[in-house]
PDB file of C-alpha atoms in Angstrom:
ATOM      1  CA  MET X 349     135.902  79.867  92.458  1.00  0.00           C
ATOM      2  CA  LYS X 350     132.801  81.983  92.976  1.00  0.00           C
ATOM      3  CA  ARG X 351     132.622  84.266  95.973  1.00  0.00           C
ATOM      4  CA  LYS X 352     130.481  82.936  98.805  1.00  0.00           C
ATOM      5  CA  ILE X 353     127.859  85.235 100.299  1.00  0.00           C
ATOM      6  CA  LEU X 354     126.007  84.348 103.500  1.00  0.00           C
ATOM      7  CA  VAL X 355     122.464  85.604 104.056  1.00  0.00           C
ATOM      8  CA  ALA X 356     121.431  85.098 107.688  1.00  0.00           C
ATOM      9  CA  GLY X 357     117.676  85.140 108.160  1.00  0.00           C
ATOM     10  CA  ALA X 358     117.158  83.962 104.581  1.00  0.00           C
ATOM     11  CA  GLY X 359     113.892  82.233 105.481  1.00  0.00           C
ATOM     12  CA  GLY X 360     112.399  85.541 106.528  1.00  0.00           C
ATOM     13  CA  PHE X 361     110.660  88.231 104.525  1.00  0.00           C
ATOM     14  CA  ILE X 362     113.541  90.560 103.637  1.00  0.00           C
ATOM     15  CA  GLY X 363     116.152  87.789 103.620  1.00  0.00           C
ATOM     16  CA  GLY X 364     114.197  85.774 101.062  1.00  0.00           C
ATOM     17  CA  HIS X 365     113.949  88.725  98.696  1.00  0.00           C
ATOM     18  CA  LEU X 366     117.666  89.442  99.115  1.00  0.00           C
ATOM     19  CA  VAL X 367     118.599  85.844  98.254  1.00  0.00           C
ATOM     20  CA  ALA X 368     116.430  86.114  95.139  1.00  0.00           C
ATOM     21  CA  LYS X 369     118.264  89.278  94.055  1.00  0.00           C
ATOM     22  CA  LEU X 370     121.712  87.768  94.591  1.00  0.00           C
ATOM     23  CA  LEU X 371     120.797  84.639  92.626  1.00  0.00           C
ATOM     24  CA  ARG X 372     119.366  86.700  89.746  1.00  0.00           C
ATOM     25  CA  ARG X 373     122.584  88.681  89.564  1.00  0.00           C
ATOM     26  CA  GLY X 374     124.668  85.500  89.495  1.00  0.00           C
ATOM     27  CA  GLY X 375     128.388  85.047  89.811  1.00  0.00           C
ATOM     28  CA  VAL X 376     128.284  84.138  93.517  1.00  0.00           C
ATOM     29  CA  ASP X 377     127.556  81.147  95.717  1.00  0.00           C
ATOM     30  CA  VAL X 378     124.754  82.028  98.116  1.00  0.00           C
ATOM     31  CA  CYS X 379     124.484  80.335 101.495  1.00  0.00           C
ATOM     32  CA  ALA X 380     120.993  80.886 102.912  1.00  0.00           C
ATOM     33  CA  VAL X 381     120.550  80.245 106.637  1.00  0.00           C
ATOM     34  CA  ASP X 382     117.540  80.400 108.946  1.00  0.00           C
ATOM     35  CA  ILE X 383     116.401  78.811 112.206  1.00  0.00           C
ATOM     36  CA  LYS X 384     112.988  77.865 110.822  1.00  0.00           C
ATOM     37  CA  PRO X 385     112.268  74.446 109.266  1.00  0.00           C
ATOM     38  CA  PHE X 386     112.510  74.658 105.471  1.00  0.00           C
ATOM     39  CA  GLY X 387     108.739  74.313 105.110  1.00  0.00           C
ATOM     40  CA  GLU X 388     108.268  77.560 107.033  1.00  0.00           C
ATOM     41  CA  TRP X 389     110.651  79.700 104.943  1.00  0.00           C
ATOM     42  CA  TYR X 390     108.834  82.434 103.047  1.00  0.00           C
ATOM     43  CA  GLN X 391     111.000  81.768  99.988  1.00  0.00           C
ATOM     44  CA  ARG X 392     113.539  78.996  99.387  1.00  0.00           C
ATOM     45  CA  PHE X 393     115.638  78.629  96.232  1.00  0.00           C
ATOM     46  CA  PRO X 394     117.323  75.490  94.901  1.00  0.00           C
ATOM     47  CA  GLY X 395     120.149  77.648  93.525  1.00  0.00           C
ATOM     48  CA  ALA X 396     121.345  78.441  97.062  1.00  0.00           C
ATOM     49  CA  GLU X 397     122.903  76.287  99.751  1.00  0.00           C
ATOM     50  CA  ASN X 398     120.073  76.215 102.277  1.00  0.00           C
ATOM     51  CA  LEU X 399     120.913  75.496 105.909  1.00  0.00           C
ATOM     52  CA  LYS X 400     118.752  75.263 109.046  1.00  0.00           C
ATOM     53  CA  LEU X 401     120.918  76.626 111.853  1.00  0.00           C
ATOM     54  CA  ASP X 402     120.362  78.458 115.138  1.00  0.00           C
ATOM     55  CA  LEU X 403     122.677  81.429 114.709  1.00  0.00           C
ATOM     56  CA  ARG X 404     122.388  82.366 118.359  1.00  0.00           C
ATOM     57  CA  GLU X 405     124.953  79.593 118.821  1.00  0.00           C
ATOM     58  CA  ARG X 406     128.587  80.393 118.090  1.00  0.00           C
ATOM     59  CA  LYS X 407     129.361  77.025 116.466  1.00  0.00           C
ATOM     60  CA  ALA X 408     126.436  77.489 114.067  1.00  0.00           C
ATOM     61  CA  CYS X 409     127.839  80.875 113.057  1.00  0.00           C
ATOM     62  CA  GLU X 410     131.279  79.364 112.511  1.00  0.00           C
ATOM     63  CA  ARG X 411     129.696  76.737 110.238  1.00  0.00           C
ATOM     64  CA  ALA X 412     127.731  79.352 108.317  1.00  0.00           C
ATOM     65  CA  VAL X 413     130.546  81.838 107.653  1.00  0.00           C
ATOM     66  CA  ARG X 414     133.117  79.240 106.585  1.00  0.00           C
ATOM     67  CA  GLY X 415     134.532  80.434 103.267  1.00  0.00           C
ATOM     68  CA  ALA X 416     132.245  83.479 103.086  1.00  0.00           C
ATOM     69  CA  GLU X 417     133.503  86.787 101.746  1.00  0.00           C
ATOM     70  CA  GLN X 418     130.425  88.767 102.739  1.00  0.00           C
ATOM     71  CA  VAL X 419     127.744  88.363 105.416  1.00  0.00           C
ATOM     72  CA  TYR X 420     124.278  89.908 105.371  1.00  0.00           C
ATOM     73  CA  ASN X 421     122.750  89.658 108.835  1.00  0.00           C
ATOM     74  CA  LEU X 422     118.974  89.982 108.645  1.00  0.00           C
ATOM     75  CA  ALA X 423     118.316  87.328 111.307  1.00  0.00           C
ATOM     76  CA  ALA X 424     116.329  88.399 114.388  1.00  0.00           C
ATOM     77  CA  ASP X 425     113.420  87.341 116.565  1.00  0.00           C
ATOM     78  CA  MET X 426     111.023  90.154 115.756  1.00  0.00           C
ATOM     79  CA  GLY X 427     107.694  91.231 114.336  1.00  0.00           C
ATOM     80  CA  GLY X 428     105.279  94.141 114.379  1.00  0.00           C
ATOM     81  CA  MET X 429     104.447  96.267 117.412  1.00  0.00           C
ATOM     82  CA  GLY X 430     102.134  93.581 118.759  1.00  0.00           C
ATOM     83  CA  PHE X 431     105.138  91.277 119.070  1.00  0.00           C
ATOM     84  CA  ILE X 432     108.025  93.511 120.102  1.00  0.00           C
ATOM     85  CA  GLU X 433     106.115  95.286 122.897  1.00  0.00           C
ATOM     86  CA  LEU X 434     105.198  91.943 124.486  1.00  0.00           C
ATOM     87  CA  ASN X 435     108.447  90.010 123.867  1.00  0.00           C
ATOM     88  CA  ARG X 436     111.268  92.331 124.881  1.00  0.00           C
ATOM     89  CA  GLY X 437     113.477  89.608 126.323  1.00  0.00           C
ATOM     90  CA  LEU X 438     113.187  87.445 123.210  1.00  0.00           C
ATOM     91  CA  CYS X 439     114.003  90.430 121.009  1.00  0.00           C
ATOM     92  CA  MET X 440     117.116  91.236 123.025  1.00  0.00           C
ATOM     93  CA  LEU X 441     118.414  87.673 122.704  1.00  0.00           C
ATOM     94  CA  SER X 442     118.972  88.418 119.011  1.00  0.00           C
ATOM     95  CA  VAL X 443     122.132  90.192 120.177  1.00  0.00           C
ATOM     96  CA  LEU X 444     123.702  86.728 120.259  1.00  0.00           C
ATOM     97  CA  ILE X 445     123.261  86.372 116.493  1.00  0.00           C
ATOM     98  CA  ASN X 446     125.152  89.488 115.498  1.00  0.00           C
ATOM     99  CA  THR X 447     127.759  88.983 118.227  1.00  0.00           C
ATOM    100  CA  HIS X 448     128.585  85.440 117.143  1.00  0.00           C
ATOM    101  CA  LEU X 449     128.464  86.262 113.431  1.00  0.00           C
ATOM    102  CA  LEU X 450     130.950  89.093 113.954  1.00  0.00           C
ATOM    103  CA  MET X 451     133.246  86.913 116.037  1.00  0.00           C
ATOM    104  CA  ALA X 452     133.082  84.049 113.556  1.00  0.00           C
ATOM    105  CA  GLY X 453     133.495  86.423 110.606  1.00  0.00           C
ATOM    106  CA  ARG X 454     136.570  88.057 112.110  1.00  0.00           C
ATOM    107  CA  ASN X 455     138.209  84.665 112.618  1.00  0.00           C
ATOM    108  CA  ALA X 456     137.188  83.357 109.174  1.00  0.00           C
ATOM    109  CA  GLY X 457     138.439  86.370 107.217  1.00  0.00           C
ATOM    110  CA  VAL X 458     135.044  87.778 106.175  1.00  0.00           C
ATOM    111  CA  LYS X 459     135.657  91.027 104.302  1.00  0.00           C
ATOM    112  CA  ARG X 460     132.346  92.816 104.734  1.00  0.00           C
ATOM    113  CA  HIS X 461     129.442  92.458 107.206  1.00  0.00           C
ATOM    114  CA  PHE X 462     125.985  94.045 106.773  1.00  0.00           C
ATOM    115  CA  TYR X 463     123.750  94.528 109.808  1.00  0.00           C
ATOM    116  CA  ALA X 464     120.014  95.198 109.527  1.00  0.00           C
ATOM    117  CA  SER X 465     119.177  97.723 112.229  1.00  0.00           C
ATOM    118  CA  SER X 466     115.890  99.525 112.774  1.00  0.00           C
ATOM    119  CA  ALA X 467     114.304 102.927 113.220  1.00  0.00           C
ATOM    120  CA  CYS X 468     113.392 101.618 116.691  1.00  0.00           C
ATOM    121  CA  VAL X 469     116.871 102.800 117.776  1.00  0.00           C
ATOM    122  CA  TYR X 470     115.692 106.426 117.705  1.00  0.00           C
ATOM    123  CA  ALA X 471     115.122 108.318 120.929  1.00  0.00           C
ATOM    124  CA  ALA X 472     111.540 108.070 122.158  1.00  0.00           C
ATOM    125  CA  ASP X 473     111.345 111.748 123.125  1.00  0.00           C
ATOM    126  CA  LYS X 474     111.740 112.681 119.449  1.00  0.00           C
ATOM    127  CA  GLN X 475     108.683 110.575 118.467  1.00  0.00           C
ATOM    128  CA  THR X 476     105.917 111.893 120.702  1.00  0.00           C
ATOM    129  CA  ASP X 477     104.039 113.923 118.068  1.00  0.00           C
ATOM    130  CA  PRO X 478     102.223 112.428 115.045  1.00  0.00           C
ATOM    131  CA  LYS X 479     103.442 115.489 113.130  1.00  0.00           C
ATOM    132  CA  VAL X 480     107.047 114.401 113.723  1.00  0.00           C
ATOM    133  CA  THR X 481     109.703 115.666 111.349  1.00  0.00           C
ATOM    134  CA  GLY X 482     111.936 113.059 109.722  1.00  0.00           C
ATOM    135  CA  LEU X 483     114.348 111.364 112.104  1.00  0.00           C
ATOM    136  CA  ARG X 484     117.980 112.152 111.337  1.00  0.00           C
ATOM    137  CA  GLU X 485     120.729 109.622 111.924  1.00  0.00           C
ATOM    138  CA  ALA X 486     122.060 111.762 114.792  1.00  0.00           C
ATOM    139  CA  ASP X 487     118.716 111.461 116.608  1.00  0.00           C
ATOM    140  CA  ALA X 488     119.674 108.036 117.982  1.00  0.00           C
ATOM    141  CA  TYR X 489     121.720 109.797 120.685  1.00  0.00           C
ATOM    142  CA  PRO X 490     121.410 110.559 123.576  1.00  0.00           C
ATOM    143  CA  ALA X 491     120.100 106.982 123.631  1.00  0.00           C
ATOM    144  CA  MET X 492     116.462 106.273 124.499  1.00  0.00           C
ATOM    145  CA  PRO X 493     115.417 103.598 121.988  1.00  0.00           C
ATOM    146  CA  GLU X 494     112.398 101.270 121.897  1.00  0.00           C
ATOM    147  CA  ASP X 495     112.628  99.108 125.000  1.00  0.00           C
ATOM    148  CA  GLY X 496     113.977  95.625 124.269  1.00  0.00           C
ATOM    149  CA  TYR X 497     114.097  95.468 120.476  1.00  0.00           C
ATOM    150  CA  GLY X 498     115.480  98.983 119.998  1.00  0.00           C
ATOM    151  CA  TRP X 499     118.173  98.554 122.647  1.00  0.00           C
ATOM    152  CA  GLU X 500     119.352  95.320 121.023  1.00  0.00           C
ATOM    153  CA  LYS X 501     119.591  97.038 117.652  1.00  0.00           C
ATOM    154  CA  LEU X 502     121.469 100.050 119.011  1.00  0.00           C
ATOM    155  CA  PHE X 503     123.932  97.866 120.920  1.00  0.00           C
ATOM    156  CA  SER X 504     124.566  95.728 117.828  1.00  0.00           C
ATOM    157  CA  GLU X 505     125.217  98.867 115.778  1.00  0.00           C
ATOM    158  CA  ARG X 506     127.942  99.815 118.258  1.00  0.00           C
ATOM    159  CA  LEU X 507     129.347  96.306 118.148  1.00  0.00           C
ATOM    160  CA  CYS X 508     129.711  96.587 114.357  1.00  0.00           C
ATOM    161  CA  ARG X 509     131.459  99.941 114.756  1.00  0.00           C
ATOM    162  CA  HIS X 510     133.974  98.588 117.260  1.00  0.00           C
ATOM    163  CA  PHE X 511     134.689  95.415 115.274  1.00  0.00           C
ATOM    164  CA  THR X 512     135.648  97.738 112.426  1.00  0.00           C
ATOM    165  CA  GLU X 513     137.803  99.927 114.658  1.00  0.00           C
ATOM    166  CA  ASP X 514     139.462  97.130 116.638  1.00  0.00           C
ATOM    167  CA  PHE X 515     139.663  94.252 114.154  1.00  0.00           C
ATOM    168  CA  GLY X 516     139.433  95.831 110.702  1.00  0.00           C
ATOM    169  CA  LEU X 517     136.226  94.005 109.720  1.00  0.00           C
ATOM    170  CA  THR X 518     134.377  96.313 107.323  1.00  0.00           C
ATOM    171  CA  THR X 519     130.770  96.743 108.471  1.00  0.00           C
ATOM    172  CA  ARG X 520     127.715  98.440 107.033  1.00  0.00           C
ATOM    173  CA  VAL X 521     124.535  99.287 108.980  1.00  0.00           C
ATOM    174  CA  ALA X 522     121.113 100.307 107.661  1.00  0.00           C
ATOM    175  CA  ARG X 523     118.268 101.491 109.862  1.00  0.00           C
ATOM    176  CA  PHE X 524     115.121 100.027 108.295  1.00  0.00           C
ATOM    177  CA  HIS X 525     111.840 101.944 108.470  1.00  0.00           C
ATOM    178  CA  ASN X 526     108.836  99.553 108.241  1.00  0.00           C
ATOM    179  CA  VAL X 527     109.365  97.259 105.263  1.00  0.00           C
ATOM    180  CA  TYR X 528     106.331  95.710 103.519  1.00  0.00           C
ATOM    181  CA  GLY X 529     105.426  93.749 100.403  1.00  0.00           C
ATOM    182  CA  PRO X 530     104.536  90.256  99.139  1.00  0.00           C
ATOM    183  CA  ASN X 531     106.009  87.042 100.570  1.00  0.00           C
ATOM    184  CA  GLY X 532     105.900  88.081 104.202  1.00  0.00           C
ATOM    185  CA  THR X 533     103.920  87.600 107.413  1.00  0.00           C
ATOM    186  CA  TRP X 534     100.280  88.701 107.314  1.00  0.00           C
ATOM    187  CA  GLU X 535      98.754  86.918 110.342  1.00  0.00           C
ATOM    188  CA  GLY X 536      99.706  85.362 113.653  1.00  0.00           C
ATOM    189  CA  GLY X 537     100.863  88.392 115.659  1.00  0.00           C
ATOM    190  CA  ARG X 538     104.209  89.202 114.033  1.00  0.00           C
ATOM    191  CA  GLU X 539     102.819  91.010 110.998  1.00  0.00           C
ATOM    192  CA  LYS X 540     103.300  94.749 110.545  1.00  0.00           C
ATOM    193  CA  ALA X 541     100.648  97.358 109.860  1.00  0.00           C
ATOM    194  CA  PRO X 542     100.440  97.183 106.017  1.00  0.00           C
ATOM    195  CA  ALA X 543      99.935  93.410 106.072  1.00  0.00           C
ATOM    196  CA  ALA X 544      97.676  93.428 109.131  1.00  0.00           C
ATOM    197  CA  ILE X 545      95.389  96.098 107.690  1.00  0.00           C
ATOM    198  CA  SER X 546      95.294  94.353 104.312  1.00  0.00           C
ATOM    199  CA  ARG X 547      94.270  91.109 106.034  1.00  0.00           C
ATOM    200  CA  LYS X 548      91.581  92.818 108.115  1.00  0.00           C
ATOM    201  CA  VAL X 549      90.102  94.591 105.074  1.00  0.00           C
ATOM    202  CA  ILE X 550      90.088  91.351 103.078  1.00  0.00           C
ATOM    203  CA  GLU X 551      88.418  89.506 105.978  1.00  0.00           C
ATOM    204  CA  ALA X 552      85.732  92.181 106.130  1.00  0.00           C
ATOM    205  CA  LYS X 553      85.232  92.068 102.366  1.00  0.00           C
ATOM    206  CA  LEU X 554      84.952  88.264 102.250  1.00  0.00           C
ATOM    207  CA  SER X 555      82.762  87.926 105.356  1.00  0.00           C
ATOM    208  CA  GLY X 556      80.445  90.851 104.671  1.00  0.00           C
ATOM    209  CA  LYS X 557      81.047  92.152 108.203  1.00  0.00           C
ATOM    210  CA  LYS X 558      81.989  95.695 107.299  1.00  0.00           C
ATOM    211  CA  GLU X 559      84.070  96.800 110.246  1.00  0.00           C
ATOM    212  CA  ILE X 560      87.754  96.917 111.149  1.00  0.00           C
ATOM    213  CA  GLU X 561      89.656  97.148 114.437  1.00  0.00           C
ATOM    214  CA  ILE X 562      92.470  99.692 114.497  1.00  0.00           C
ATOM    215  CA  TRP X 563      95.103  99.720 117.222  1.00  0.00           C
ATOM    216  CA  GLY X 564      95.342 103.083 118.943  1.00  0.00           C
ATOM    217  CA  ASN X 565      93.435 106.115 117.686  1.00  0.00           C
ATOM    218  CA  GLY X 566      94.742 105.775 114.143  1.00  0.00           C
ATOM    219  CA  GLU X 567      96.463 109.148 114.246  1.00  0.00           C
ATOM    220  CA  GLN X 568      99.941 107.706 114.898  1.00  0.00           C
ATOM    221  CA  THR X 569     102.177 108.256 111.862  1.00  0.00           C
ATOM    222  CA  ARG X 570     104.741 106.090 110.089  1.00  0.00           C
ATOM    223  CA  SER X 571     106.490 105.666 106.751  1.00  0.00           C
ATOM    224  CA  PHE X 572     106.469 102.348 104.894  1.00  0.00           C
ATOM    225  CA  MET X 573     109.164 101.131 102.485  1.00  0.00           C
ATOM    226  CA  TYR X 574     108.363  98.685  99.691  1.00  0.00           C
ATOM    227  CA  ILE X 575     110.511  95.551  99.673  1.00  0.00           C
ATOM    228  CA  ASP X 576     112.099  96.218  96.262  1.00  0.00           C
ATOM    229  CA  ASP X 577     113.411  99.567  97.510  1.00  0.00           C
ATOM    230  CA  CYS X 578     114.705  97.908 100.658  1.00  0.00           C
ATOM    231  CA  VAL X 579     116.695  95.262  98.780  1.00  0.00           C
ATOM    232  CA  LYS X 580     118.090  97.853  96.368  1.00  0.00           C
ATOM    233  CA  GLY X 581     119.152 100.014  99.301  1.00  0.00           C
ATOM    234  CA  ILE X 582     120.837  97.091 101.077  1.00  0.00           C
ATOM    235  CA  ASP X 583     122.840  96.382  97.940  1.00  0.00           C
ATOM    236  CA  MET X 584     123.895 100.017  97.471  1.00  0.00           C
ATOM    237  CA  ILE X 585     124.871 100.456 101.122  1.00  0.00           C
ATOM    238  CA  MET X 586     126.842  97.202 101.184  1.00  0.00           C
ATOM    239  CA  ARG X 587     128.774  98.174  98.032  1.00  0.00           C
ATOM    240  CA  SER X 588     129.396 101.773  99.118  1.00  0.00           C
ATOM    241  CA  LYS X 589     132.901 102.878 100.016  1.00  0.00           C
ATOM    242  CA  THR X 590     131.700 105.983 101.848  1.00  0.00           C
ATOM    243  CA  VAL X 591     128.657 104.917 103.910  1.00  0.00           C
ATOM    244  CA  THR X 592     130.681 103.754 106.902  1.00  0.00           C
ATOM    245  CA  PHE X 593     128.087 104.682 109.574  1.00  0.00           C
ATOM    246  CA  PRO X 594     124.471 103.718 110.334  1.00  0.00           C
ATOM    247  CA  ILE X 595     122.164 105.258 107.743  1.00  0.00           C
ATOM    248  CA  ASN X 596     118.394 105.505 107.307  1.00  0.00           C
ATOM    249  CA  LEU X 597     116.819 103.161 104.787  1.00  0.00           C
ATOM    250  CA  GLY X 598     113.160 104.054 104.549  1.00  0.00           C
ATOM    251  CA  SER X 599     110.504 105.974 102.680  1.00  0.00           C
ATOM    252  CA  ALA X 600     109.950 109.627 103.565  1.00  0.00           C
ATOM    253  CA  GLU X 601     106.234 109.380 102.640  1.00  0.00           C
ATOM    254  CA  LYS X 602     104.618 109.830 106.054  1.00  0.00           C
ATOM    255  CA  VAL X 603     101.029 108.660 106.614  1.00  0.00           C
ATOM    256  CA  SER X 604      98.780 108.096 109.597  1.00  0.00           C
ATOM    257  CA  ILE X 605      97.391 104.635 110.254  1.00  0.00           C
ATOM    258  CA  ASN X 606      93.950 106.028 109.388  1.00  0.00           C
ATOM    259  CA  GLN X 607      95.310 107.169 106.023  1.00  0.00           C
ATOM    260  CA  LEU X 608      96.814 103.722 105.467  1.00  0.00           C
ATOM    261  CA  VAL X 609      93.383 102.216 106.091  1.00  0.00           C
ATOM    262  CA  ASP X 610      91.917 104.712 103.592  1.00  0.00           C
ATOM    263  CA  ILE X 611      94.367 103.483 100.948  1.00  0.00           C
ATOM    264  CA  VAL X 612      93.606  99.806 101.526  1.00  0.00           C
ATOM    265  CA  GLU X 613      89.846 100.432 101.588  1.00  0.00           C
ATOM    266  CA  ASP X 614      90.134 102.239  98.255  1.00  0.00           C
ATOM    267  CA  ILE X 615      92.129  99.354  96.747  1.00  0.00           C
ATOM    268  CA  ALA X 616      89.495  96.891  97.992  1.00  0.00           C
ATOM    269  CA  GLY X 617      86.566  99.070  96.878  1.00  0.00           C
ATOM    270  CA  ILE X 618      84.946  99.032 100.331  1.00  0.00           C
ATOM    271  CA  LYS X 619      84.276 101.354 103.287  1.00  0.00           C
ATOM    272  CA  LEU X 620      84.375  99.960 106.804  1.00  0.00           C
ATOM    273  CA  LYS X 621      83.212 101.039 110.244  1.00  0.00           C
ATOM    274  CA  ARG X 622      86.279 101.692 112.377  1.00  0.00           C
ATOM    275  CA  LYS X 623      86.588 100.415 115.941  1.00  0.00           C
ATOM    276  CA  TYR X 624      89.569 101.822 117.826  1.00  0.00           C
ATOM    277  CA  ASN X 625      91.285  99.634 120.398  1.00  0.00           C
ATOM    278  CA  LEU X 626      93.053 102.139 122.635  1.00  0.00           C
ATOM    279  CA  ASN X 627      94.535  99.379 124.803  1.00  0.00           C
ATOM    280  CA  ALA X 628      96.365  97.608 121.969  1.00  0.00           C
ATOM    281  CA  PRO X 629     100.105  98.118 121.296  1.00  0.00           C
ATOM    282  CA  LYS X 630     100.603 101.123 119.043  1.00  0.00           C
ATOM    283  CA  GLY X 631     104.243 102.167 119.452  1.00  0.00           C
ATOM    284  CA  VAL X 632     105.391 105.774 119.295  1.00  0.00           C
ATOM    285  CA  ASN X 633     103.055 108.550 118.155  1.00  0.00           C
ATOM    286  CA  GLY X 634     105.125 109.567 115.139  1.00  0.00           C
ATOM    287  CA  ARG X 635     108.061 108.233 113.124  1.00  0.00           C
ATOM    288  CA  ASN X 636     109.369 109.124 109.685  1.00  0.00           C
ATOM    289  CA  SER X 637     112.662 108.829 107.828  1.00  0.00           C
ATOM    290  CA  ASP X 638     114.861 111.833 107.086  1.00  0.00           C
ATOM    291  CA  ASN X 639     116.525 110.881 103.792  1.00  0.00           C
ATOM    292  CA  LYS X 640     118.864 113.814 103.322  1.00  0.00           C
ATOM    293  CA  LEU X 641     121.943 111.735 104.106  1.00  0.00           C
ATOM    294  CA  ILE X 642     121.162 108.752 101.866  1.00  0.00           C
ATOM    295  CA  LYS X 643     120.329 111.105  98.990  1.00  0.00           C
ATOM    296  CA  LYS X 644     123.620 112.894  99.501  1.00  0.00           C
ATOM    297  CA  MET X 645     125.724 109.729  99.840  1.00  0.00           C
ATOM    298  CA  LEU X 646     124.057 107.431  97.285  1.00  0.00           C
ATOM    299  CA  LYS X 647     122.128 109.873  95.057  1.00  0.00           C
ATOM    300  CA  TRP X 648     119.012 107.789  95.725  1.00  0.00           C
ATOM    301  CA  GLU X 649     116.272 107.148  98.254  1.00  0.00           C
ATOM    302  CA  PRO X 650     113.410 104.614  98.545  1.00  0.00           C
ATOM    303  CA  ASP X 651     110.729 106.086  96.314  1.00  0.00           C
ATOM    304  CA  THR X 652     107.994 103.540  95.526  1.00  0.00           C
ATOM    305  CA  PRO X 653     104.672 105.350  96.193  1.00  0.00           C
ATOM    306  CA  LEU X 654     102.807 103.729  99.085  1.00  0.00           C
ATOM    307  CA  ARG X 655      99.658 103.293  96.994  1.00  0.00           C
ATOM    308  CA  ASP X 656     101.587 101.359  94.313  1.00  0.00           C
ATOM    309  CA  GLY X 657     103.278  99.069  96.801  1.00  0.00           C
ATOM    310  CA  MET X 658     100.074  98.442  98.730  1.00  0.00           C
ATOM    311  CA  GLU X 659      98.230  97.399  95.570  1.00  0.00           C
ATOM    312  CA  LYS X 660     100.789  94.625  95.018  1.00  0.00           C
ATOM    313  CA  THR X 661     100.824  93.664  98.695  1.00  0.00           C
ATOM    314  CA  TYR X 662      97.027  93.569  98.954  1.00  0.00           C
ATOM    315  CA  ALA X 663      96.715  91.454  95.796  1.00  0.00           C
ATOM    316  CA  TRP X 664      99.257  88.923  97.076  1.00  0.00           C
ATOM    317  CA  ILE X 665      97.630  88.625 100.518  1.00  0.00           C
ATOM    318  CA  TYR X 666      94.186  88.327  98.907  1.00  0.00           C
ATOM    319  CA  ASP X 667      95.399  85.410  96.796  1.00  0.00           C
ATOM    320  CA  GLN X 668      96.960  83.751  99.852  1.00  0.00           C
ATOM    321  CA  MET X 669      93.784  84.069 101.890  1.00  0.00           C
ATOM    322  CA  THR X 670      91.387  82.929  99.193  1.00  0.00           C
ATOM    323  CA  GLN X 671      93.617  79.927  98.477  1.00  0.00           C
ATOM    324  CA  GLY X 672      93.549  78.916 102.142  1.00  0.00           C
ATOM    325  CA  LYS X 673      97.242  79.463 102.766  1.00  0.00           C
ATOM    326  CA  ARG X 674      98.838  80.425 106.073  1.00  0.00           C
ATOM    327  CA  GLY X 675     100.439  83.814 106.548  1.00  0.00           C
ATOM    328  CA  LYS X 676     102.753  83.285 109.522  1.00  0.00           C
TER     329      LYS X 676
END
């Protein structure tokens, strides 16, 4: 019999790409689960067992993990800063997903559990300056994470740790830093900066109204990881025998939001007037990934240049918009 692998959140952006990778590799039965109706999945593959389940419910988790050897938990109610700053309670309810998956996995004999955490777990007082140095894994403590979403992620990290210590369930945790690429959200309020800026530039280009709204003053800094690097990193971390603690998974190429707009404008061949909305959600002033540990442990780090990844992302969103498709 083939090994069964469960991907929770398979109808989402990262989950869909992970299912695609597992199916291309072959040799496993993939169970893809998401709360969304099938028509709203970003990617759905006939080669997987596709299930619509609400994994906040324990019985749904028990159904999903039945017979599974490995679980990849990428399921969460989340989005870009415009969503997580205004929906803290909803974000924290995602704790039910990881809790019930761990409980069900322990009882079902799951051998390995991957949890998708976030750079939002890092202490806010280390992210006040746009010129921030890379955040090291140790910078999550003393705890002062992003309110709501970050607290849920940090708590779930600890839950994974203690399920390993108390019950022997092997867990792996990666702290994602801003993942982007094709086949993801680009409108509707949950999209992240690379997709949102691409959409706004395309709208300006198509409409002839040559201006763009930027949230904040544009000087806030971030790093952005291309989806192919993210999926490769998930696979390496899950297979690793030595990465037994939460580890950064993100690009170390830091840019300001203004610089990100510069890149997208250059790809589009257009220059826009910038209007800064200082009242819009903008998150912390500076965040970047310190990759010393992942380079030491795995001899690798996410390394797709931002310009290269944005060209592919922009082209995909442009095709979606000009074909009249929805990007939620």
